[in-house]
mmCIF file of C-alpha atoms and ligand atoms in Angstrom:
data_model
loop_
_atom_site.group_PDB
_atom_site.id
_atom_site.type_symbol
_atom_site.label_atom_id
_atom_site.label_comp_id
_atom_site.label_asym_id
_atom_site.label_seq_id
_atom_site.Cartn_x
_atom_site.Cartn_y
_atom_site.Cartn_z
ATOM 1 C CA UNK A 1 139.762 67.892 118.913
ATOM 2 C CA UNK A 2 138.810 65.050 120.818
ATOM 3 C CA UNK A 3 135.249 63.659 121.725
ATOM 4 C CA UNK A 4 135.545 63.978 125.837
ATOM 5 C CA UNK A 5 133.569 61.707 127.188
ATOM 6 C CA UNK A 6 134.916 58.251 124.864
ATOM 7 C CA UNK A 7 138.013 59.689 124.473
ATOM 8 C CA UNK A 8 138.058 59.239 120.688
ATOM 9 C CA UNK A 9 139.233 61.484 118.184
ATOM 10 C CA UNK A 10 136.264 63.012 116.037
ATOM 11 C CA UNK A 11 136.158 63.205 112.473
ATOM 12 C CA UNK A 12 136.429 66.271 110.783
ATOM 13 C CA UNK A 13 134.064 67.901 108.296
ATOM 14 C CA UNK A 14 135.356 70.725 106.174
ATOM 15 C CA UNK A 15 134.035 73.007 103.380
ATOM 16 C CA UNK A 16 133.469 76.429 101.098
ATOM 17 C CA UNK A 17 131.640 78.582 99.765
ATOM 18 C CA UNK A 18 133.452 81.387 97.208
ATOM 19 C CA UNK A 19 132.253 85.225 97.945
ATOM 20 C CA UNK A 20 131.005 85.659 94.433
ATOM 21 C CA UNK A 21 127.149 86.330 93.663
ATOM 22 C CA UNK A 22 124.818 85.935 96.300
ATOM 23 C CA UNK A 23 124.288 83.133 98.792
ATOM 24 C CA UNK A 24 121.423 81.131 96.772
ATOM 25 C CA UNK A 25 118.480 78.940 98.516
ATOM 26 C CA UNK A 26 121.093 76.018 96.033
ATOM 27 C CA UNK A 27 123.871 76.293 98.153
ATOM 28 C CA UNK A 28 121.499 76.442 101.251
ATOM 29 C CA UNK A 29 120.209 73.202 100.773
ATOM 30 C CA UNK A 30 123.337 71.219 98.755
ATOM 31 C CA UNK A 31 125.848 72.440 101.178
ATOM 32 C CA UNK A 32 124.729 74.939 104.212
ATOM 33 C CA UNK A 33 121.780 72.914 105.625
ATOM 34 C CA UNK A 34 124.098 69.620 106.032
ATOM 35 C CA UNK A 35 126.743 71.922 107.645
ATOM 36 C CA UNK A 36 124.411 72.825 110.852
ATOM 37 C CA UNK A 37 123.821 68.851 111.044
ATOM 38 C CA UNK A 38 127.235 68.117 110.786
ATOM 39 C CA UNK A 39 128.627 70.943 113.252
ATOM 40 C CA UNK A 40 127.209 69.185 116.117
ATOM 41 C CA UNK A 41 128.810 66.280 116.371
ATOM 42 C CA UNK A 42 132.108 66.855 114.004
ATOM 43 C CA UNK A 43 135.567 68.942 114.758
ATOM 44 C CA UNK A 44 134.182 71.686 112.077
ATOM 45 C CA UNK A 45 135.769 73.980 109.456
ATOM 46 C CA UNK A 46 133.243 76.247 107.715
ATOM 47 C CA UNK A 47 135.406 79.371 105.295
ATOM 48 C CA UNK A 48 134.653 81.483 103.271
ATOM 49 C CA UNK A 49 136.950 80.436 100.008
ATOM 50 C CA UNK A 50 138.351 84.259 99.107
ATOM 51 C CA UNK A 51 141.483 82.912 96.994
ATOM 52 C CA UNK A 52 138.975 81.273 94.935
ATOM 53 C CA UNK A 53 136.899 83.575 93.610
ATOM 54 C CA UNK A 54 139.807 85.946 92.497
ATOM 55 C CA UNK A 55 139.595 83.757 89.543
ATOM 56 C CA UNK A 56 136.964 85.646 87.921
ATOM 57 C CA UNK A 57 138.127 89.545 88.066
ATOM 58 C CA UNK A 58 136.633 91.181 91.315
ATOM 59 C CA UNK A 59 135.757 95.142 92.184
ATOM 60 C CA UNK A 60 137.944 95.263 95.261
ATOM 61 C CA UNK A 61 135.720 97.506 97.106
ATOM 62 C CA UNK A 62 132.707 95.207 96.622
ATOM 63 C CA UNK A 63 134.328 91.875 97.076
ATOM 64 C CA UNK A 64 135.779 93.194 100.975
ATOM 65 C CA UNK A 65 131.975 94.336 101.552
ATOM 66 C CA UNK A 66 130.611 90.485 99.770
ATOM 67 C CA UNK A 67 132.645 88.324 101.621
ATOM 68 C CA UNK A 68 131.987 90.177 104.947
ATOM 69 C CA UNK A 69 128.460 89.568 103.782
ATOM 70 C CA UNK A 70 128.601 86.196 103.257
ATOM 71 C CA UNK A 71 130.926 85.360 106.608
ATOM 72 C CA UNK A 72 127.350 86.989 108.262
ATOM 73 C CA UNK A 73 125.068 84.952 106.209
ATOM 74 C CA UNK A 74 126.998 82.202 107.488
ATOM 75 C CA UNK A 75 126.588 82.971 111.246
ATOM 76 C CA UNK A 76 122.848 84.485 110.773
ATOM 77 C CA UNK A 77 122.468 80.692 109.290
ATOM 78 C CA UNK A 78 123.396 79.076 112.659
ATOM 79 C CA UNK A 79 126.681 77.939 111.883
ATOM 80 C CA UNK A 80 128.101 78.473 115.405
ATOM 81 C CA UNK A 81 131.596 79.694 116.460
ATOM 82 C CA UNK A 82 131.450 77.713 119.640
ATOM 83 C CA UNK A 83 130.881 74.595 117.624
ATOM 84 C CA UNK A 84 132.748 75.100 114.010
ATOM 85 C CA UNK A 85 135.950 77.074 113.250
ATOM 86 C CA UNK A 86 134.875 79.901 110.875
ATOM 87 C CA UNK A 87 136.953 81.826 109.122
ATOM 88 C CA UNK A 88 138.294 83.152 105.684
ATOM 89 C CA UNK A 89 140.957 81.179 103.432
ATOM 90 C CA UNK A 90 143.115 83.975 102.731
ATOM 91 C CA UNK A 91 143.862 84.637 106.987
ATOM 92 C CA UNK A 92 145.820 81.217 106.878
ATOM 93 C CA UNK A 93 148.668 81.333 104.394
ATOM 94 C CA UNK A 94 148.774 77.401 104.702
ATOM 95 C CA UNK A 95 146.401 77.066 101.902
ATOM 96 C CA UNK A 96 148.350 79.166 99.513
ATOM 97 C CA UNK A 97 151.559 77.299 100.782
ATOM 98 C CA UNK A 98 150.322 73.971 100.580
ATOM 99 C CA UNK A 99 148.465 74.669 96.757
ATOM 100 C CA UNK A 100 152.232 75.206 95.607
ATOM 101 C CA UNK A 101 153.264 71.587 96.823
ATOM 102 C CA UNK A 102 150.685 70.026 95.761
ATOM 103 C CA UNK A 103 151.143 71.452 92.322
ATOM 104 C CA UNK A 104 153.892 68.911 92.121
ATOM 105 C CA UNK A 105 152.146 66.421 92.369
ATOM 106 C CA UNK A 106 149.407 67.724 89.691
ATOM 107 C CA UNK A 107 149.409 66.672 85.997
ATOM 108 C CA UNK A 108 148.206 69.648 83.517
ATOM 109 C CA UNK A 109 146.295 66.876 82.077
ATOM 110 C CA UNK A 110 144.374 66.107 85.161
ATOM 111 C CA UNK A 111 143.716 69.689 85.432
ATOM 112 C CA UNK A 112 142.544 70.596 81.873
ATOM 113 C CA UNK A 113 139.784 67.713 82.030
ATOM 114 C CA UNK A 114 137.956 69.212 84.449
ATOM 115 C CA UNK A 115 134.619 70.219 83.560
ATOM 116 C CA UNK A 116 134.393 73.171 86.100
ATOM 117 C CA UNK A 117 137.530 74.230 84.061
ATOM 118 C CA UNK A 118 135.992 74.031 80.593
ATOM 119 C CA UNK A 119 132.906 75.436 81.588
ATOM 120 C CA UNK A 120 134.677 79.204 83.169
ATOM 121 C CA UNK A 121 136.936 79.133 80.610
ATOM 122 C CA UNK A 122 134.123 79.539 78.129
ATOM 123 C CA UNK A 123 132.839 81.970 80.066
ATOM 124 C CA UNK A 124 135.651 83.950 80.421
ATOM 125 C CA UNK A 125 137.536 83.547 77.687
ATOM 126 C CA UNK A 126 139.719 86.975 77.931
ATOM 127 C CA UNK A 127 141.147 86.037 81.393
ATOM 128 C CA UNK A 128 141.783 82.303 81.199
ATOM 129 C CA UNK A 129 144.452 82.699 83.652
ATOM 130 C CA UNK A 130 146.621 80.051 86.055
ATOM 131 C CA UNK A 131 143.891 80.629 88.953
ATOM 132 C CA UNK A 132 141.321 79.195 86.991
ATOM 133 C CA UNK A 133 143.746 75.839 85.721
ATOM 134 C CA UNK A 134 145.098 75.572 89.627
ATOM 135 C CA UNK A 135 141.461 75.734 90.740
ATOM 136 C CA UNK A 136 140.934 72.211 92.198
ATOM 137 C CA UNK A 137 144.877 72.038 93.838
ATOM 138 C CA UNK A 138 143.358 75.031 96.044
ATOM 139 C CA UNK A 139 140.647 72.906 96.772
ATOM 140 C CA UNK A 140 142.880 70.239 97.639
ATOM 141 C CA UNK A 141 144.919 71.893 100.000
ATOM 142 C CA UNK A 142 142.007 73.297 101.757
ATOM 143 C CA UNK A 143 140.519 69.907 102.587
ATOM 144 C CA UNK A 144 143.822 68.202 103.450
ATOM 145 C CA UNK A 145 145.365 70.741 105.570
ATOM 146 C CA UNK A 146 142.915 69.812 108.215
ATOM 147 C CA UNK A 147 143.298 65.982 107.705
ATOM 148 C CA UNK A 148 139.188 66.096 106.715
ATOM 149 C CA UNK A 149 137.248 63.005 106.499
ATOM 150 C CA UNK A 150 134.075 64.682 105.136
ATOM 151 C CA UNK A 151 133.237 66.703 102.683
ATOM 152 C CA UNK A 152 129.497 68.716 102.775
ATOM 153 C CA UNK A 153 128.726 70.017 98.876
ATOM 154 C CA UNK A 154 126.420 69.854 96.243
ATOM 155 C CA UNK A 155 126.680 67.588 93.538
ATOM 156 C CA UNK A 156 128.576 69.637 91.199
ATOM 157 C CA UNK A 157 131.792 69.572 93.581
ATOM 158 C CA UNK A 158 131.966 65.475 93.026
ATOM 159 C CA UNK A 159 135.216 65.923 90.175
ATOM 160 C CA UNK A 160 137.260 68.338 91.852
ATOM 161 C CA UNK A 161 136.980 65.659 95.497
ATOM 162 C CA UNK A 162 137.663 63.098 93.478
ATOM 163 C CA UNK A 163 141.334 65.080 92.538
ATOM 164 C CA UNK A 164 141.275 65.849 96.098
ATOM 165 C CA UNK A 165 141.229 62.170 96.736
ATOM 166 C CA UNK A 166 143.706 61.404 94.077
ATOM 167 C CA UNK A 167 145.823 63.852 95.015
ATOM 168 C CA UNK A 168 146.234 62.552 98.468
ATOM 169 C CA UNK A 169 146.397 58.799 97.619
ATOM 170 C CA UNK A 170 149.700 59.922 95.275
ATOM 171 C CA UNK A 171 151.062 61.977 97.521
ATOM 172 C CA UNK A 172 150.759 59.370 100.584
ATOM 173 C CA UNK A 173 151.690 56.476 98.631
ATOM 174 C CA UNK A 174 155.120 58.618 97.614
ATOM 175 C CA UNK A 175 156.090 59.818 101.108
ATOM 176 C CA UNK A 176 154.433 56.748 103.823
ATOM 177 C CA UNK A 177 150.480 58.213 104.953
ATOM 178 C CA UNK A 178 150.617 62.056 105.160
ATOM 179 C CA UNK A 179 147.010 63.135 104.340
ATOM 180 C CA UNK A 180 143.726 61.867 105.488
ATOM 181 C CA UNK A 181 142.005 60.510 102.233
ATOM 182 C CA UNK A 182 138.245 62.921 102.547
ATOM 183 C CA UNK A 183 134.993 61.451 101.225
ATOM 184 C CA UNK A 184 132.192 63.729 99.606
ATOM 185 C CA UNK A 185 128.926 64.156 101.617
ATOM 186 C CA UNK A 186 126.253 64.771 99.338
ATOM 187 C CA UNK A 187 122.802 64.905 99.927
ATOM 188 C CA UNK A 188 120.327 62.046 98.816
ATOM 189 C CA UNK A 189 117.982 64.726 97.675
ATOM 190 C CA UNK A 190 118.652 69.020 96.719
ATOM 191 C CA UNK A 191 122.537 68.195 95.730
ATOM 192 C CA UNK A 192 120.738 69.925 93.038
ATOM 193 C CA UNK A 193 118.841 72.911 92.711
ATOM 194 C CA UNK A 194 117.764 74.466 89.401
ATOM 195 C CA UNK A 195 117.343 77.164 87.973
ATOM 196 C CA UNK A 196 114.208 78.699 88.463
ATOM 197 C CA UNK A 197 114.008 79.916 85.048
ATOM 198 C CA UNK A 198 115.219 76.942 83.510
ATOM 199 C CA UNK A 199 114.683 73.480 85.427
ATOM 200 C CA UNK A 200 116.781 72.251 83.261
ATOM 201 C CA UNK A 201 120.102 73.837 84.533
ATOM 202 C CA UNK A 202 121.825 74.558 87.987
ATOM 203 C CA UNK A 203 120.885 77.103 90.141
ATOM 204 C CA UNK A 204 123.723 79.396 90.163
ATOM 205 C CA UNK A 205 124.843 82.356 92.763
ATOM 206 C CA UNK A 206 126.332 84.001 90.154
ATOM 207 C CA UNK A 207 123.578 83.827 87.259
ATOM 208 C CA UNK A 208 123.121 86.803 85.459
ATOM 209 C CA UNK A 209 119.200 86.656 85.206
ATOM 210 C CA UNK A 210 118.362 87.510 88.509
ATOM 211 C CA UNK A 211 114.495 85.636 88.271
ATOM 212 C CA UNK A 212 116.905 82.606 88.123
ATOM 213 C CA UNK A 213 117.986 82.210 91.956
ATOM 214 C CA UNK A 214 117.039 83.083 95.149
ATOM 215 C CA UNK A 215 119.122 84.666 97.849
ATOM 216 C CA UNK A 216 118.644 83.089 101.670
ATOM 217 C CA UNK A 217 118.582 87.364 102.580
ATOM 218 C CA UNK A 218 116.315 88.050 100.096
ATOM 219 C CA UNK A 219 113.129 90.283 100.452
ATOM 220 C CA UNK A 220 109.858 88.647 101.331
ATOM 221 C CA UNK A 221 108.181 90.229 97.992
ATOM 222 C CA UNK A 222 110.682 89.487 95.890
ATOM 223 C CA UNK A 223 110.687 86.027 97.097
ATOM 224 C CA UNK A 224 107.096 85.657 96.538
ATOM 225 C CA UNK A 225 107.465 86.918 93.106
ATOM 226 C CA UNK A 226 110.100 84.915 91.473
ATOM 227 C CA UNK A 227 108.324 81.398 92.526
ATOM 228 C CA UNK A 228 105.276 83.193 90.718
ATOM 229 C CA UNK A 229 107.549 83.564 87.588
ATOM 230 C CA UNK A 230 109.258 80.158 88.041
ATOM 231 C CA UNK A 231 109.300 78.196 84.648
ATOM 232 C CA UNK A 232 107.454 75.082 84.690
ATOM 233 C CA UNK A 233 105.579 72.905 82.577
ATOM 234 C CA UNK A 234 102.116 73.583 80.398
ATOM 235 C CA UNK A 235 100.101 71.128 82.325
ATOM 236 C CA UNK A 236 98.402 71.693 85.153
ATOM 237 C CA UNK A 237 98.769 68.678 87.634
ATOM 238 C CA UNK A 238 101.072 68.653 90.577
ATOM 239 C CA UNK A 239 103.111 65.364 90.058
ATOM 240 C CA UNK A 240 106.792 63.720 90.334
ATOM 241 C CA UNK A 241 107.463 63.012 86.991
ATOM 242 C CA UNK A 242 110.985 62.979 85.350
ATOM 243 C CA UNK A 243 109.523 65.050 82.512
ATOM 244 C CA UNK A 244 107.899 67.653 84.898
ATOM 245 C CA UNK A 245 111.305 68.993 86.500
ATOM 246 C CA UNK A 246 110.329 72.666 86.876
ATOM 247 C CA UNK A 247 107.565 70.927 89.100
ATOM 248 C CA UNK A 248 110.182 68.732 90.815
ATOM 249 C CA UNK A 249 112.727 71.100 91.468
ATOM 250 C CA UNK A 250 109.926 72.955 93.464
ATOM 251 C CA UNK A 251 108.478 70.185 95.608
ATOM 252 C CA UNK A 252 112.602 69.759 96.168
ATOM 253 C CA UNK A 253 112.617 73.287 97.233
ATOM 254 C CA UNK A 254 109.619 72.818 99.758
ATOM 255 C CA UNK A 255 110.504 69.871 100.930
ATOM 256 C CA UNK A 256 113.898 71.387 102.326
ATOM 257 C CA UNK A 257 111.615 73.848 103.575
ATOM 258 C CA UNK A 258 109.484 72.302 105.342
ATOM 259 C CA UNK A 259 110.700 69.051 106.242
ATOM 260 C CA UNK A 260 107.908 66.837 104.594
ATOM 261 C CA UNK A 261 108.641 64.387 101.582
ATOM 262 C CA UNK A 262 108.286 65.499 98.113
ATOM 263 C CA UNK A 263 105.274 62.603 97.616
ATOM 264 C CA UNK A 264 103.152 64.422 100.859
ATOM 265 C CA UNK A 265 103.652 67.396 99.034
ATOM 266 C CA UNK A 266 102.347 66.272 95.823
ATOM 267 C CA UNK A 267 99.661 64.842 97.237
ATOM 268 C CA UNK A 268 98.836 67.631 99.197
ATOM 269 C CA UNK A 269 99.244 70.197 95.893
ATOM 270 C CA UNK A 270 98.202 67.412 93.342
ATOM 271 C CA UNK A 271 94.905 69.115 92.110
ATOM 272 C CA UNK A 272 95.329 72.391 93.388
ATOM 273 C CA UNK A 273 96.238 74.409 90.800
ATOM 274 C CA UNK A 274 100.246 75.665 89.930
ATOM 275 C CA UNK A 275 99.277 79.161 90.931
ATOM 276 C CA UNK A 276 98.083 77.879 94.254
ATOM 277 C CA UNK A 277 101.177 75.260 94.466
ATOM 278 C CA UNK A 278 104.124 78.136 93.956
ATOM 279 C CA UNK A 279 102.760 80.217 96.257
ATOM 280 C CA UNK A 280 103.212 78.045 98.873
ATOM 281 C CA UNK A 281 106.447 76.742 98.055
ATOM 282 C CA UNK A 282 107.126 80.748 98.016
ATOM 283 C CA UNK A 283 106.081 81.087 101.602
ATOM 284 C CA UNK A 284 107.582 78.081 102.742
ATOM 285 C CA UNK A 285 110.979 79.669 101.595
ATOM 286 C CA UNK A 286 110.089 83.328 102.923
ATOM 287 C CA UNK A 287 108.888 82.008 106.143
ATOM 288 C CA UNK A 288 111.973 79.517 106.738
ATOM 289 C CA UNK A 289 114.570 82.427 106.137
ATOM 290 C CA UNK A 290 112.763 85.138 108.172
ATOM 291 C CA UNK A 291 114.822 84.702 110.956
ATOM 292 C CA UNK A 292 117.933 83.923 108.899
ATOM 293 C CA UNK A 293 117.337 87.687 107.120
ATOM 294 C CA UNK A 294 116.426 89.308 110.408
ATOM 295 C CA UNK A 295 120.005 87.705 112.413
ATOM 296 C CA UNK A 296 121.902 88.734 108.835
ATOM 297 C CA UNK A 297 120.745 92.384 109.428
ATOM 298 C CA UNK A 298 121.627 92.328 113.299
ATOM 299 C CA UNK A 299 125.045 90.938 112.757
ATOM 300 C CA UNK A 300 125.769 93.606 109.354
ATOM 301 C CA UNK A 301 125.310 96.439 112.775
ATOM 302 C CA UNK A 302 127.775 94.575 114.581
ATOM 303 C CA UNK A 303 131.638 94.899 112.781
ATOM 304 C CA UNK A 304 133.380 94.233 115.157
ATOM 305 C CA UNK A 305 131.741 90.861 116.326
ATOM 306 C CA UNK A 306 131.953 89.252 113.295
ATOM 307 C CA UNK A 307 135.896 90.841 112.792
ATOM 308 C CA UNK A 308 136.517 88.835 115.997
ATOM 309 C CA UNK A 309 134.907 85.598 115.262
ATOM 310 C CA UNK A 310 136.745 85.889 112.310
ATOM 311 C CA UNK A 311 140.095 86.092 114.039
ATOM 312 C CA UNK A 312 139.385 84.026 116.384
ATOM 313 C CA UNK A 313 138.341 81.287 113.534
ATOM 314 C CA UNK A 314 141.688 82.410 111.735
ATOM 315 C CA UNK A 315 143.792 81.193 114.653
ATOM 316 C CA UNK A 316 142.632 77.677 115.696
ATOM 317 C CA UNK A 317 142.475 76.713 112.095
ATOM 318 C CA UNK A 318 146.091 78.481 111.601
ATOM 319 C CA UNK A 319 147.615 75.908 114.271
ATOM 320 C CA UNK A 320 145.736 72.905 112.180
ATOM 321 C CA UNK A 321 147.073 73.779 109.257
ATOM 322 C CA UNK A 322 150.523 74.604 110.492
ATOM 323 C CA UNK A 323 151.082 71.107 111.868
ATOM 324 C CA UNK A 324 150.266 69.527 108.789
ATOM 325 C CA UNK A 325 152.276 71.751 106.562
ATOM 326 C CA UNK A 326 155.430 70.991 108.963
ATOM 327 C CA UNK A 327 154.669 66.685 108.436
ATOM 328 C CA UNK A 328 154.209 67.436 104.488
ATOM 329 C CA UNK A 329 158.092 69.685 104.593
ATOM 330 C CA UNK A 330 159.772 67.166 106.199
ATOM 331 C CA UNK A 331 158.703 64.020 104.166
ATOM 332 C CA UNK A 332 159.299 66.223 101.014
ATOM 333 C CA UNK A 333 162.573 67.146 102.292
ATOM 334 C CA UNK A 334 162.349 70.435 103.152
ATOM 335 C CA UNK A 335 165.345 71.913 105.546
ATOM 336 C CA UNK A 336 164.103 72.827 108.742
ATOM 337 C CA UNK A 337 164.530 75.755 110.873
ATOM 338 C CA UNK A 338 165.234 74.821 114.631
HETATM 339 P P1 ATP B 401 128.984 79.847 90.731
HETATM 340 O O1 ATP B 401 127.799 79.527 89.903
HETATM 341 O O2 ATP B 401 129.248 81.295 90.922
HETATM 342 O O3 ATP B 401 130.201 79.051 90.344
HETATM 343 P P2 ATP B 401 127.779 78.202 92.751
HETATM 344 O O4 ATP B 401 126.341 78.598 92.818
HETATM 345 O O5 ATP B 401 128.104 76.903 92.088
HETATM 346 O O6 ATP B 401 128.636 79.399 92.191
HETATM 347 P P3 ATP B 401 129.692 77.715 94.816
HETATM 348 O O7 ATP B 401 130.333 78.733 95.669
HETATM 349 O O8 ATP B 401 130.498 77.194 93.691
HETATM 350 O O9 ATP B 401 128.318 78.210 94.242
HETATM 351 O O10 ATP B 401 129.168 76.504 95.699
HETATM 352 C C1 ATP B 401 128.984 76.535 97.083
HETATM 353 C C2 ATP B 401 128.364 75.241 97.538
HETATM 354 O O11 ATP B 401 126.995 75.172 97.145
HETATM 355 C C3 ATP B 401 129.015 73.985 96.955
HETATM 356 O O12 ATP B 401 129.012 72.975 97.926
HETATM 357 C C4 ATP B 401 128.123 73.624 95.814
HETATM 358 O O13 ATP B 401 128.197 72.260 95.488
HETATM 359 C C5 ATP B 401 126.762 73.989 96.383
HETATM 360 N N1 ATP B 401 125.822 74.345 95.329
HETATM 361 C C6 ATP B 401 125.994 75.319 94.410
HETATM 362 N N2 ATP B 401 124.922 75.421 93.610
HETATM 363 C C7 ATP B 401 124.058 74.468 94.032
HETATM 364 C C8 ATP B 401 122.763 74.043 93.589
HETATM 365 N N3 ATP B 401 122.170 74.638 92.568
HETATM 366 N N4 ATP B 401 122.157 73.042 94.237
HETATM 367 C C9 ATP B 401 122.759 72.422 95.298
HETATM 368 N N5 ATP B 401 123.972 72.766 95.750
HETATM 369 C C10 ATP B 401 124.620 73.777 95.140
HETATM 370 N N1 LTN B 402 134.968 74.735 94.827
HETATM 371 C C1 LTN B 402 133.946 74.817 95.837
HETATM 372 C C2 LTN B 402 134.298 75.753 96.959
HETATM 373 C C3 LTN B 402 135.393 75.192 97.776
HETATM 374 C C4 LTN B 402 135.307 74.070 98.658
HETATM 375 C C5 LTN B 402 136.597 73.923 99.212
HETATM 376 C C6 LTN B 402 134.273 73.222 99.018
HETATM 377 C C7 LTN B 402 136.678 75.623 97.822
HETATM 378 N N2 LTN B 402 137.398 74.886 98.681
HETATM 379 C C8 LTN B 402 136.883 72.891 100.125
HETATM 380 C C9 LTN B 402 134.566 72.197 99.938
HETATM 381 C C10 LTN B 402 135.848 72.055 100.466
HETATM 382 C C11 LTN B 402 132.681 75.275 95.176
HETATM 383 O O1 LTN B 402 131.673 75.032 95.737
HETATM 384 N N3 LTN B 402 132.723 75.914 94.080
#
């Protein structure tokens, strides 16, 4: 864990994403585009949050198959074993262990605020169960087990690092300095992405209305035909306007693409046309994920690679965790087994 050549430690950079839905071009460019920047020159920890997501009822068959799926989509993206430790949450029983502590140390009030909270329950208001309530603590213990300094998501993750944060300052200013006190990493621009059927609301992985989002495996046509479809405005200029933001979401979109601003692209597309305008943002997102879909469909052949890139990811971050859940027993008080 150490930079070699100056000899100093380097920071660490951990996150999630939950196996539920399908890996969206949203969580592409809020959280998975930052993590191939980060990976090169941060101690790593990419996983794939399975504890998580069995907050919302899953078909067991389907949810093994979807979160082999997404640990794929995750190398096929260019997140790199030999750079970042991948793995999946539920291979290191640290995070379950550590969620229980840290429960102590969790108001109910703290927890029923939480908008993330609100929102599911709504949603699933016959299965409103302790999961769902214990959400964030989960979170928590996932970023402080590795003593993490930053945090890669999208925007809508700022309240539950903010617990994290809390969490950790209470716990540390109990017990002497025990966790590492993360900071969010959120991107200037595409923290963001919205719905492509309504600009007004997040593009999310697990939206029923499948015209909505965008998966980073998706088809070429299908690609192609939801930017056709996607909601905008009834003018007909290209422009960045705050009133225009089916227009802005997709010069967003492109512009994560394709590297160029948002105001090149409007110039470019100002006068064009929107027909003209969203099929190029289409293509830009087709042509960017081509090799992304064609590496996904490689590694989906290859079992028993990914099984031991998994294992292998399972172990280093197993010894990480382990040393800090021995620090946080002792303070606590815990009796130790020599
Ligand atoms: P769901 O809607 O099923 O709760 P989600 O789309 O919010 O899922 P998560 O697994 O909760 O996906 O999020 C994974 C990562 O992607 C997080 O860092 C999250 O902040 C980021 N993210 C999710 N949706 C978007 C979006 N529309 N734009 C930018 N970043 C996003
Ligand atoms: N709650 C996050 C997923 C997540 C996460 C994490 C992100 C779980 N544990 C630790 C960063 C760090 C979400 O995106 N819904």
């Amino acid at each position: 864990m150490e930079d070699l050549v100056n000899n100093i430690p380097k920071k660490v950079v951990y996150s999630g994403i939950q196996p539920t839905g399908i890996i969206t071009i949203g969580n592409y460019i809020g959280a998975i585009d930052n993590w191939l920047k980060l990976q090169e020159d941060y101690n790593s920890l990419f996983s794939i949050v399975d504890l998580h997501a069995l907050t919302v009822r899953q078909n067991p068959a389907e949810y093994r198959q979807r979160a082999l799926s997404f640990f794929a989509q995750y190398l096929a993206a260019g997140i790199d074993p030999n750079k970042a430790i991948i793995y999946f949450q539920s291979h290191v029983k640290e995070h379950a262990e550590l969620c229980w502590i840290l429960n102590c140390f969790t108001y109910v009030g703290e927890m029923t605020r939480m908008t993330q909270f609100k929102d599911k329950s709504k949603k699933n208001e016959d299965n409103i169960n302790m999961g769902l309530l214990d959400y964030p603590v989960l979170m928590a213990a996932d970023i402080l087990l590795y003593q993490t300094d930053l945090v890669p998501v999208g925007v809508d993750q700022k309240q539950h690092l903010e617990i994290a944060r809390d969490i950790a300052i209470r716990f540390n200013n109990l017990y002497s300095p025990t966790f590492k006190v993360p900071e969010g990493y959120i991107p200037k621009q595409g923290a963001k992405i919205f719905s492509l059927q309504d600009p007004t609301g997040k593009m999310s992985k697990s939206d029923p209305d499948p015209n909505a989002s965008v998966a980073i495996i998706e088809d070429p046509d299908s690609i192609m035909r939801k930017f056709k479809r996607a909601v905008t405005d009834c003018e007909t200029t290209v422009e960045i306007r705050e009133d225009k933001p089916g227009i802005l979401n997709l010069l967003t979109i492109m512009s994560a693409m394709t590297g160029q601003t948002i105001e090149s692209l409007a110039d470019e597309y100002r006068d064009g046309g929107y027909a003209k305008f969203k099929q190029a943002v289409g293509e830009s997102v087709v042509e960017k994920f081509r090799p992304l879909r064609e590496e996904y469909n490689r590694l989906m052949q290859d079992k028993g690679y990914l099984m031991q890139v998994a294992k292998d990811g399972a172990e280093k971050a197993s010894r990480i965790a382990y040393r800090t859940m021995q620090k946080v027993k002792r303070k606590i008080g815990l009796v130790e087994l020599k």
